[in-house]
């Protein structure tokens, strides 16, 4: 299998060409990132959808989709997310590789032309985006924001994050808020869009069985970007030490309680103990053989689900459990007990090896897809920590029981949030 990587800069945009004959399609991904900010997050959440609403060459969403169909069913999508305290806008495109077609159409150039058009040549009227497109996408985005309220697991996680990280950019939801979306006009969105092109850090990935020189020439031909001065990205923002655990709750008309517990890990992607923290999380609540799943859900029957998740670019770990309202105190108690047990080394070598094996399989599975390879590479860009998949796998293999205990003892419980029923009586502790 042939695999190589080339990087260059085009008009301020970082271009990463990852040549691989493993894939029969060519995948493109454009990432634009800026610091998370309440003032801009709703604008940025709306932009990927408005930009797919039409370009100068294909002025409606329908015409753009028809053209994509003509490119052997090319797929195009856009969205936003937060990675640590960076807000990342992503455009994804996947197209057949002409090398594997009977008709050798120049699909690479045509795909890059579409991607460039969507990003830098949107359809406009009177110096602004098309107002009907903006209003339509605003309605859709508001529905998406409101839908979080109906999904109680997501809602509880969002509220726990807001409360735990109050005053920190990470508390801001990636999709913005209703008030911010309603304030947007076609004019203000276009003004921000022009600023964004000049100030965001832009990365373009191309993955597939491609010729690097042809890709370079096609990008130079397709993309004409304005002069850019990217934000100084705060790659790593140290998390505060916990002085007092916050215990908070909220009542809603629900039938099952949602318990979220947030911990400060003080470990980030690329840190010396990052691999050990991954093993710790896998063993504590990341997998079906984990302490939380076995003890909280299976043995004690306290939870419908119980798991933990790391946010590696923020240095936090979130525990999530769905419980009966009257099981709150026992659930908190046993989650704390299991955490303390991790610090005391209450786990076996077999459990460590099983966790390592599952983490390594996850990494290999991710690296087996084009989009997964891009995500793994982009993590390095975000953290400015050069760490190949092979190196990370080797570090995971070297993690010892003492390393895992050290990670557990380093973490601090910061916030306990309980979403409970409206008729639920107050317990003694919440």
Tab-separated table of C-alpha atoms in Angstrom:
chain	number	residue	atom	x	y	z
A	1	UNK	CA	0.000	0.000	0.000
A	2	UNK	CA	1.418	3.369	-1.060
A	3	UNK	CA	1.026	6.259	1.376
A	4	UNK	CA	2.748	9.657	1.521
A	5	UNK	CA	2.068	13.165	2.766
A	6	UNK	CA	2.858	16.599	1.401
A	7	UNK	CA	2.147	20.003	2.909
A	8	UNK	CA	2.344	23.496	1.450
A	9	UNK	CA	0.738	26.898	1.926
A	10	UNK	CA	-1.447	28.593	-0.666
A	11	UNK	CA	-2.413	32.234	0.015
A	12	UNK	CA	-2.351	31.666	3.771
A	13	UNK	CA	-4.268	28.344	3.590
A	14	UNK	CA	-2.457	25.251	4.880
A	15	UNK	CA	-2.820	22.444	2.347
A	16	UNK	CA	-2.274	18.803	3.352
A	17	UNK	CA	-2.158	16.216	0.557
A	18	UNK	CA	-2.319	12.667	1.912
A	19	UNK	CA	-1.741	10.287	-0.975
A	20	UNK	CA	-3.059	6.767	-0.441
A	21	UNK	CA	-4.066	4.029	-2.888
A	22	UNK	CA	-6.263	2.506	-0.158
A	23	UNK	CA	-9.258	4.642	-1.166
A	24	UNK	CA	-11.232	4.568	-4.442
A	25	UNK	CA	-12.655	8.038	-3.860
A	26	UNK	CA	-10.985	11.385	-3.205
A	27	UNK	CA	-11.935	13.137	0.026
A	28	UNK	CA	-11.610	16.871	0.619
A	29	UNK	CA	-12.084	18.655	3.909
A	30	UNK	CA	-11.761	22.373	4.579
A	31	UNK	CA	-11.425	23.424	8.227
A	32	UNK	CA	-11.754	27.049	9.322
A	33	UNK	CA	-11.077	27.793	12.957
A	34	UNK	CA	-11.305	30.759	15.259
A	35	UNK	CA	-11.516	31.283	19.018
A	36	UNK	CA	-14.900	30.379	20.534
A	37	UNK	CA	-16.812	33.610	21.124
A	38	UNK	CA	-20.427	34.345	22.050
A	39	UNK	CA	-20.408	37.274	19.602
A	40	UNK	CA	-19.565	35.136	16.562
A	41	UNK	CA	-20.657	31.560	17.346
A	42	UNK	CA	-24.220	31.889	15.963
A	43	UNK	CA	-22.929	33.579	12.787
A	44	UNK	CA	-20.415	30.793	12.292
A	45	UNK	CA	-23.012	28.074	12.985
A	46	UNK	CA	-25.245	29.516	10.257
A	47	UNK	CA	-22.583	30.117	7.600
A	48	UNK	CA	-21.899	26.532	6.395
A	49	UNK	CA	-25.573	26.099	5.538
A	50	UNK	CA	-25.987	29.491	3.838
A	51	UNK	CA	-22.818	28.916	1.800
A	52	UNK	CA	-24.294	25.645	0.505
A	53	UNK	CA	-27.411	27.563	-0.568
A	54	UNK	CA	-25.879	28.571	-3.896
A	55	UNK	CA	-22.775	29.964	-5.604
A	56	UNK	CA	-22.244	32.459	-8.413
A	57	UNK	CA	-21.999	29.552	-10.871
A	58	UNK	CA	-24.765	27.392	-9.334
A	59	UNK	CA	-27.017	30.047	-7.750
A	60	UNK	CA	-29.505	27.784	-5.933
A	61	UNK	CA	-29.151	24.790	-3.645
A	62	UNK	CA	-30.994	22.663	-6.199
A	63	UNK	CA	-28.657	23.626	-9.068
A	64	UNK	CA	-25.631	22.965	-6.888
A	65	UNK	CA	-26.999	19.526	-5.954
A	66	UNK	CA	-27.719	18.683	-9.609
A	67	UNK	CA	-24.134	19.569	-10.484
A	68	UNK	CA	-22.854	17.355	-7.654
A	69	UNK	CA	-24.993	14.512	-9.013
A	70	UNK	CA	-23.328	15.040	-12.393
A	71	UNK	CA	-19.955	14.526	-10.687
A	72	UNK	CA	-20.774	10.837	-10.175
A	73	UNK	CA	-22.825	11.580	-7.075
A	74	UNK	CA	-20.281	13.714	-5.231
A	75	UNK	CA	-21.238	14.431	-1.613
A	76	UNK	CA	-20.932	17.856	0.007
A	77	UNK	CA	-21.777	18.849	3.581
A	78	UNK	CA	-20.845	21.486	6.142
A	79	UNK	CA	-21.096	21.875	9.897
A	80	UNK	CA	-19.452	23.329	13.001
A	81	UNK	CA	-18.068	21.938	16.240
A	82	UNK	CA	-15.885	23.035	19.085
A	83	UNK	CA	-12.502	21.541	19.832
A	84	UNK	CA	-11.309	22.822	23.162
A	85	UNK	CA	-11.811	26.583	22.986
A	86	UNK	CA	-11.599	26.733	19.188
A	87	UNK	CA	-14.685	26.883	16.957
A	88	UNK	CA	-14.161	24.783	13.831
A	89	UNK	CA	-16.242	25.123	10.653
A	90	UNK	CA	-15.925	22.106	8.353
A	91	UNK	CA	-16.777	21.487	4.706
A	92	UNK	CA	-16.595	17.849	3.604
A	93	UNK	CA	-16.597	16.626	0.008
A	94	UNK	CA	-16.183	13.134	-1.387
A	95	UNK	CA	-15.945	12.368	-5.109
A	96	UNK	CA	-15.127	9.329	-7.233
A	97	UNK	CA	-11.506	9.049	-8.336
A	98	UNK	CA	-11.326	9.363	-12.127
A	99	UNK	CA	-8.513	6.770	-12.205
A	100	UNK	CA	-11.094	4.106	-11.407
A	101	UNK	CA	-13.721	5.255	-13.945
A	102	UNK	CA	-14.122	4.185	-17.553
A	103	UNK	CA	-14.574	7.820	-18.586
A	104	UNK	CA	-11.605	9.801	-17.326
A	105	UNK	CA	-13.382	13.040	-16.539
A	106	UNK	CA	-11.246	15.610	-14.665
A	107	UNK	CA	-13.190	15.113	-11.421
A	108	UNK	CA	-10.379	16.336	-9.152
A	109	UNK	CA	-10.333	19.793	-10.716
A	110	UNK	CA	-14.135	19.959	-10.905
A	111	UNK	CA	-14.513	18.969	-7.256
A	112	UNK	CA	-11.997	21.575	-6.112
A	113	UNK	CA	-13.793	24.175	-8.264
A	114	UNK	CA	-17.077	23.393	-6.470
A	115	UNK	CA	-15.444	23.490	-3.034
A	116	UNK	CA	-13.746	26.811	-3.811
A	117	UNK	CA	-16.961	28.263	-5.226
A	118	UNK	CA	-18.938	27.316	-2.112
A	119	UNK	CA	-16.294	28.825	0.138
A	120	UNK	CA	-15.339	32.021	-1.695
A	121	UNK	CA	-17.905	32.724	-4.433
A	122	UNK	CA	-21.352	32.550	-2.783
A	123	UNK	CA	-24.398	33.916	-4.569
A	124	UNK	CA	-25.169	37.451	-3.314
A	125	UNK	CA	-27.575	40.339	-3.863
A	126	UNK	CA	-26.862	44.019	-3.139
A	127	UNK	CA	-23.653	43.272	-1.285
A	128	UNK	CA	-25.158	40.654	1.037
A	129	UNK	CA	-26.232	37.027	1.097
A	130	UNK	CA	-29.619	36.168	-0.449
A	131	UNK	CA	-32.105	37.118	2.267
A	132	UNK	CA	-34.483	34.206	1.527
A	133	UNK	CA	-31.612	31.717	1.913
A	134	UNK	CA	-30.503	33.314	5.184
A	135	UNK	CA	-34.029	33.309	6.641
A	136	UNK	CA	-34.605	29.677	5.624
A	137	UNK	CA	-31.349	28.526	7.177
A	138	UNK	CA	-32.023	30.587	10.321
A	139	UNK	CA	-35.287	28.671	10.813
A	140	UNK	CA	-33.475	25.360	10.387
A	141	UNK	CA	-30.700	26.332	12.798
A	142	UNK	CA	-33.207	27.485	15.427
A	143	UNK	CA	-35.010	24.133	15.140
A	144	UNK	CA	-31.670	22.385	15.601
A	145	UNK	CA	-30.884	24.418	18.731
A	146	UNK	CA	-34.374	23.820	20.147
A	147	UNK	CA	-34.127	20.092	19.460
A	148	UNK	CA	-31.373	19.811	22.084
A	149	UNK	CA	-33.998	20.589	24.717
A	150	UNK	CA	-36.004	17.534	23.609
A	151	UNK	CA	-32.979	15.232	23.762
A	152	UNK	CA	-32.520	15.112	27.536
A	153	UNK	CA	-29.184	13.309	27.448
A	154	UNK	CA	-27.679	16.004	25.197
A	155	UNK	CA	-29.429	18.758	27.122
A	156	UNK	CA	-28.074	17.567	30.476
A	157	UNK	CA	-24.574	17.303	29.037
A	158	UNK	CA	-24.839	20.813	27.570
A	159	UNK	CA	-26.091	22.302	30.861
A	160	UNK	CA	-23.428	20.481	32.885
A	161	UNK	CA	-20.753	21.890	30.571
A	162	UNK	CA	-22.218	25.403	30.775
A	163	UNK	CA	-22.289	25.298	34.571
A	164	UNK	CA	-18.907	23.664	34.979
A	165	UNK	CA	-17.130	26.008	32.546
A	166	UNK	CA	-19.048	29.182	33.392
A	167	UNK	CA	-16.938	32.184	32.376
A	168	UNK	CA	-14.782	30.042	30.044
A	169	UNK	CA	-15.318	30.024	26.244
A	170	UNK	CA	-15.885	26.256	26.341
A	171	UNK	CA	-19.266	26.902	28.012
A	172	UNK	CA	-20.594	28.326	24.715
A	173	UNK	CA	-22.646	25.774	22.691
A	174	UNK	CA	-21.198	25.116	19.213
A	175	UNK	CA	-24.506	25.946	17.460
A	176	UNK	CA	-24.957	29.306	19.202
A	177	UNK	CA	-28.266	30.363	20.760
A	178	UNK	CA	-31.742	31.405	19.599
A	179	UNK	CA	-31.214	35.082	20.478
A	180	UNK	CA	-27.963	35.206	18.513
A	181	UNK	CA	-29.521	33.526	15.459
A	182	UNK	CA	-32.567	35.817	15.449
A	183	UNK	CA	-30.344	38.908	15.421
A	184	UNK	CA	-28.579	37.846	12.218
A	185	UNK	CA	-29.425	39.594	8.935
A	186	UNK	CA	-28.209	38.853	5.407
A	187	UNK	CA	-26.008	41.968	5.681
A	188	UNK	CA	-24.419	41.236	9.080
A	189	UNK	CA	-23.763	37.630	8.093
A	190	UNK	CA	-22.038	38.682	4.859
A	191	UNK	CA	-19.914	41.264	6.687
A	192	UNK	CA	-18.785	38.617	9.177
A	193	UNK	CA	-18.152	36.132	6.353
A	194	UNK	CA	-15.738	38.544	4.651
A	195	UNK	CA	-13.927	39.087	7.965
A	196	UNK	CA	-13.810	35.348	8.627
A	197	UNK	CA	-12.060	34.604	5.327
A	198	UNK	CA	-9.313	37.021	6.325
A	199	UNK	CA	-8.933	36.035	9.966
A	200	UNK	CA	-9.636	32.288	10.307
A	201	UNK	CA	-6.894	29.700	10.192
A	202	UNK	CA	-7.804	27.633	7.107
A	203	UNK	CA	-6.657	24.049	6.444
A	204	UNK	CA	-7.510	22.080	3.297
A	205	UNK	CA	-7.052	18.306	3.256
A	206	UNK	CA	-7.003	16.123	0.149
A	207	UNK	CA	-6.896	12.345	0.703
A	208	UNK	CA	-6.900	9.676	-1.999
A	209	UNK	CA	-4.955	8.105	-4.834
A	210	UNK	CA	-3.897	11.454	-6.299
A	211	UNK	CA	-0.914	13.030	-7.993
A	212	UNK	CA	0.507	15.650	-5.609
A	213	UNK	CA	1.615	18.013	-8.400
A	214	UNK	CA	-1.819	17.822	-10.057
A	215	UNK	CA	-3.500	18.597	-6.722
A	216	UNK	CA	-1.209	21.574	-6.169
A	217	UNK	CA	-1.895	22.968	-9.647
A	218	UNK	CA	-5.658	22.446	-9.260
A	219	UNK	CA	-5.734	24.230	-5.898
A	220	UNK	CA	-3.760	27.181	-7.285
A	221	UNK	CA	-6.259	27.351	-10.150
A	222	UNK	CA	-9.415	27.028	-8.036
A	223	UNK	CA	-8.715	29.062	-4.889
A	224	UNK	CA	-8.195	32.828	-4.908
A	225	UNK	CA	-8.277	33.855	-1.275
A	226	UNK	CA	-8.069	37.338	0.221
A	227	UNK	CA	-4.967	38.316	2.145
A	228	UNK	CA	-5.286	36.583	5.497
A	229	UNK	CA	-4.100	37.404	9.000
A	230	UNK	CA	-5.221	34.360	11.024
A	231	UNK	CA	-6.161	34.644	14.698
A	232	UNK	CA	-3.430	33.800	17.144
A	233	UNK	CA	-4.910	30.497	18.281
A	234	UNK	CA	-4.731	29.833	22.000
A	235	UNK	CA	-3.727	26.240	21.541
A	236	UNK	CA	-3.811	25.370	25.189
A	237	UNK	CA	-5.770	27.128	27.918
A	238	UNK	CA	-4.903	25.829	31.356
A	239	UNK	CA	-7.973	24.781	33.321
A	240	UNK	CA	-8.475	26.220	36.796
A	241	UNK	CA	-7.851	24.178	39.928
A	242	UNK	CA	-11.074	23.198	41.719
A	243	UNK	CA	-11.622	24.949	45.059
A	244	UNK	CA	-15.142	23.700	45.761
A	245	UNK	CA	-17.327	21.120	43.998
A	246	UNK	CA	-20.437	22.717	42.467
A	247	UNK	CA	-23.660	20.745	43.053
A	248	UNK	CA	-26.553	21.918	40.895
A	249	UNK	CA	-29.885	20.628	39.646
A	250	UNK	CA	-32.741	21.523	37.340
A	251	UNK	CA	-36.334	20.296	37.185
A	252	UNK	CA	-38.233	19.307	34.047
A	253	UNK	CA	-41.161	17.108	33.086
A	254	UNK	CA	-39.128	13.955	32.588
A	255	UNK	CA	-39.431	10.316	33.619
A	256	UNK	CA	-35.733	9.494	34.008
A	257	UNK	CA	-33.061	11.535	35.780
A	258	UNK	CA	-29.841	12.556	34.022
A	259	UNK	CA	-26.768	12.721	36.221
A	260	UNK	CA	-23.629	14.423	34.882
A	261	UNK	CA	-20.365	14.765	36.795
A	262	UNK	CA	-17.530	16.866	35.364
A	263	UNK	CA	-13.865	16.358	36.286
A	264	UNK	CA	-10.825	18.517	35.480
A	265	UNK	CA	-8.111	16.180	34.162
A	266	UNK	CA	-5.409	18.857	33.618
A	267	UNK	CA	-4.159	16.670	30.740
A	268	UNK	CA	-4.343	17.693	27.072
A	269	UNK	CA	-3.738	16.010	23.747
A	270	UNK	CA	0.020	15.732	23.230
A	271	UNK	CA	0.910	15.797	26.948
A	272	UNK	CA	3.326	13.193	28.244
A	273	UNK	CA	0.539	11.442	30.179
A	274	UNK	CA	-2.115	11.737	27.428
A	275	UNK	CA	-1.937	8.022	26.521
A	276	UNK	CA	-2.246	7.063	30.207
A	277	UNK	CA	-5.272	9.356	30.572
A	278	UNK	CA	-6.892	7.604	27.596
A	279	UNK	CA	-6.359	4.205	29.248
A	280	UNK	CA	-7.664	5.586	32.550
A	281	UNK	CA	-10.859	6.844	30.890
A	282	UNK	CA	-11.370	3.591	28.975
A	283	UNK	CA	-11.043	1.604	32.186
A	284	UNK	CA	-13.169	3.981	34.259
A	285	UNK	CA	-16.127	4.547	31.927
A	286	UNK	CA	-15.121	4.395	28.251
A	287	UNK	CA	-16.035	0.794	27.409
A	288	UNK	CA	-18.534	-1.937	28.257
A	289	UNK	CA	-16.016	-3.632	30.612
A	290	UNK	CA	-15.398	-0.339	32.467
A	291	UNK	CA	-15.887	0.264	36.196
A	292	UNK	CA	-18.903	2.512	35.665
A	293	UNK	CA	-20.687	0.137	33.311
A	294	UNK	CA	-20.041	-2.983	35.401
A	295	UNK	CA	-20.615	-1.540	38.875
A	296	UNK	CA	-23.088	1.316	38.391
A	297	UNK	CA	-25.231	-0.229	35.676
A	298	UNK	CA	-24.822	-4.011	35.936
A	299	UNK	CA	-24.129	-4.881	39.595
A	300	UNK	CA	-26.048	-2.119	41.375
A	301	UNK	CA	-28.693	-1.613	38.642
A	302	UNK	CA	-28.545	2.089	39.409
A	303	UNK	CA	-28.415	3.387	35.860
A	304	UNK	CA	-29.889	2.800	32.422
A	305	UNK	CA	-26.525	3.913	31.081
A	306	UNK	CA	-23.267	4.972	32.712
A	307	UNK	CA	-20.178	6.103	30.836
A	308	UNK	CA	-17.387	8.659	30.751
A	309	UNK	CA	-15.932	10.734	27.917
A	310	UNK	CA	-12.726	12.758	27.564
A	311	UNK	CA	-12.503	16.174	25.891
A	312	UNK	CA	-8.827	16.014	25.083
A	313	UNK	CA	-8.462	19.620	23.875
A	314	UNK	CA	-10.106	21.060	26.990
A	315	UNK	CA	-8.696	18.832	29.717
A	316	UNK	CA	-12.012	17.631	31.141
A	317	UNK	CA	-13.780	14.297	31.629
A	318	UNK	CA	-17.565	14.010	31.792
A	319	UNK	CA	-19.445	11.152	33.471
A	320	UNK	CA	-23.016	10.585	32.261
A	321	UNK	CA	-25.679	8.331	33.791
A	322	UNK	CA	-29.418	7.891	33.320
A	323	UNK	CA	-30.959	7.044	36.728
A	324	UNK	CA	-34.195	6.851	38.700
A	325	UNK	CA	-34.778	10.062	40.644
A	326	UNK	CA	-34.501	8.361	44.050
A	327	UNK	CA	-31.169	6.726	43.130
A	328	UNK	CA	-29.342	10.043	42.939
A	329	UNK	CA	-27.398	9.852	46.188
A	330	UNK	CA	-26.373	6.203	45.781
A	331	UNK	CA	-25.360	6.790	42.154
A	332	UNK	CA	-23.151	9.765	43.089
A	333	UNK	CA	-21.672	7.734	45.936
A	334	UNK	CA	-20.755	4.723	43.823
A	335	UNK	CA	-19.402	6.838	40.936
A	336	UNK	CA	-17.104	8.531	43.471
A	337	UNK	CA	-16.178	5.142	44.966
A	338	UNK	CA	-15.205	3.778	41.569
A	339	UNK	CA	-13.160	6.901	40.901
A	340	UNK	CA	-11.341	6.566	44.227
A	341	UNK	CA	-10.740	2.890	43.441
A	342	UNK	CA	-8.968	3.878	40.220
A	343	UNK	CA	-6.564	6.024	42.230
A	344	UNK	CA	-5.914	3.113	44.612
A	345	UNK	CA	-5.190	0.682	41.792
A	346	UNK	CA	-8.382	-1.349	42.153
A	347	UNK	CA	-8.140	-2.957	38.704
A	348	UNK	CA	-6.319	-5.915	37.182
A	349	UNK	CA	-3.600	-6.287	34.577
A	350	UNK	CA	-6.103	-8.167	32.396
A	351	UNK	CA	-8.483	-5.187	32.512
A	352	UNK	CA	-5.617	-2.854	31.554
A	353	UNK	CA	-4.652	-5.031	28.577
A	354	UNK	CA	-8.285	-5.286	27.437
A	355	UNK	CA	-8.606	-1.499	27.582
A	356	UNK	CA	-5.360	-0.944	25.682
A	357	UNK	CA	-6.473	-3.408	23.024
A	358	UNK	CA	-9.805	-1.628	22.552
A	359	UNK	CA	-8.168	1.811	22.380
A	360	UNK	CA	-5.678	0.587	19.783
A	361	UNK	CA	-8.488	-0.991	17.727
A	362	UNK	CA	-10.395	2.308	17.860
A	363	UNK	CA	-7.358	4.199	16.577
A	364	UNK	CA	-6.726	1.696	13.765
A	365	UNK	CA	-10.394	1.801	12.744
A	366	UNK	CA	-10.320	5.608	12.641
A	367	UNK	CA	-7.126	5.598	10.563
A	368	UNK	CA	-8.769	3.156	8.136
A	369	UNK	CA	-11.042	5.830	6.647
A	370	UNK	CA	-10.086	8.996	4.777
A	371	UNK	CA	-12.117	11.260	7.064
A	372	UNK	CA	-10.635	9.493	10.112
A	373	UNK	CA	-7.098	10.121	8.859
A	374	UNK	CA	-7.950	13.799	8.444
A	375	UNK	CA	-9.423	14.045	11.953
A	376	UNK	CA	-6.353	12.415	13.483
A	377	UNK	CA	-4.045	14.767	11.584
A	378	UNK	CA	-6.119	17.838	12.434
A	379	UNK	CA	-5.839	17.047	16.153
A	380	UNK	CA	-2.123	17.662	15.747
A	381	UNK	CA	-2.824	21.016	14.077
A	382	UNK	CA	-5.131	22.063	16.913
A	383	UNK	CA	-2.728	21.098	19.660
A	384	UNK	CA	0.514	21.786	17.770
A	385	UNK	CA	1.678	18.428	19.088
A	386	UNK	CA	3.203	16.153	16.482
A	387	UNK	CA	2.093	12.627	17.329
A	388	UNK	CA	1.553	9.929	14.725
A	389	UNK	CA	-0.978	7.130	15.207
A	390	UNK	CA	1.897	4.649	15.416
A	391	UNK	CA	3.597	6.713	18.144
A	392	UNK	CA	0.362	7.030	20.121
A	393	UNK	CA	-0.257	3.271	19.878
A	394	UNK	CA	3.270	2.618	21.167
A	395	UNK	CA	2.666	5.023	24.075
A	396	UNK	CA	-0.596	3.237	24.943
A	397	UNK	CA	1.234	-0.111	25.012
A	398	UNK	CA	3.786	1.331	27.468
A	399	UNK	CA	1.181	2.631	29.993
A	400	UNK	CA	1.561	1.007	33.426
A	401	UNK	CA	-0.813	0.533	36.352
A	402	UNK	CA	1.059	3.265	38.218
A	403	UNK	CA	0.568	5.677	35.276
A	404	UNK	CA	-3.204	5.071	35.394
A	405	UNK	CA	-3.328	5.611	39.154
A	406	UNK	CA	-1.385	8.856	38.733
A	407	UNK	CA	-3.974	10.078	36.195
A	408	UNK	CA	-6.845	9.252	38.542
A	409	UNK	CA	-5.183	11.059	41.421
A	410	UNK	CA	-4.536	14.085	39.197
A	411	UNK	CA	-8.234	14.541	38.262
A	412	UNK	CA	-10.495	16.792	40.326
A	413	UNK	CA	-14.273	16.557	40.563
A	414	UNK	CA	-15.578	20.004	39.586
A	415	UNK	CA	-19.358	19.835	39.061
A	416	UNK	CA	-22.313	17.544	39.761
A	417	UNK	CA	-25.436	18.342	37.741
A	418	UNK	CA	-28.742	16.480	38.085
A	419	UNK	CA	-31.675	16.907	35.716
A	420	UNK	CA	-34.681	15.634	37.683
A	421	UNK	CA	-38.474	15.474	37.546
A	422	UNK	CA	-40.715	18.380	38.495
A	423	UNK	CA	-42.461	16.371	41.201
A	424	UNK	CA	-39.232	15.135	42.719
A	425	UNK	CA	-38.745	16.075	46.368
A	426	UNK	CA	-35.489	17.731	47.359
A	427	UNK	CA	-32.897	15.257	48.583
A	428	UNK	CA	-30.585	16.006	51.462
A	429	UNK	CA	-27.635	16.863	49.210
A	430	UNK	CA	-29.160	18.641	46.222
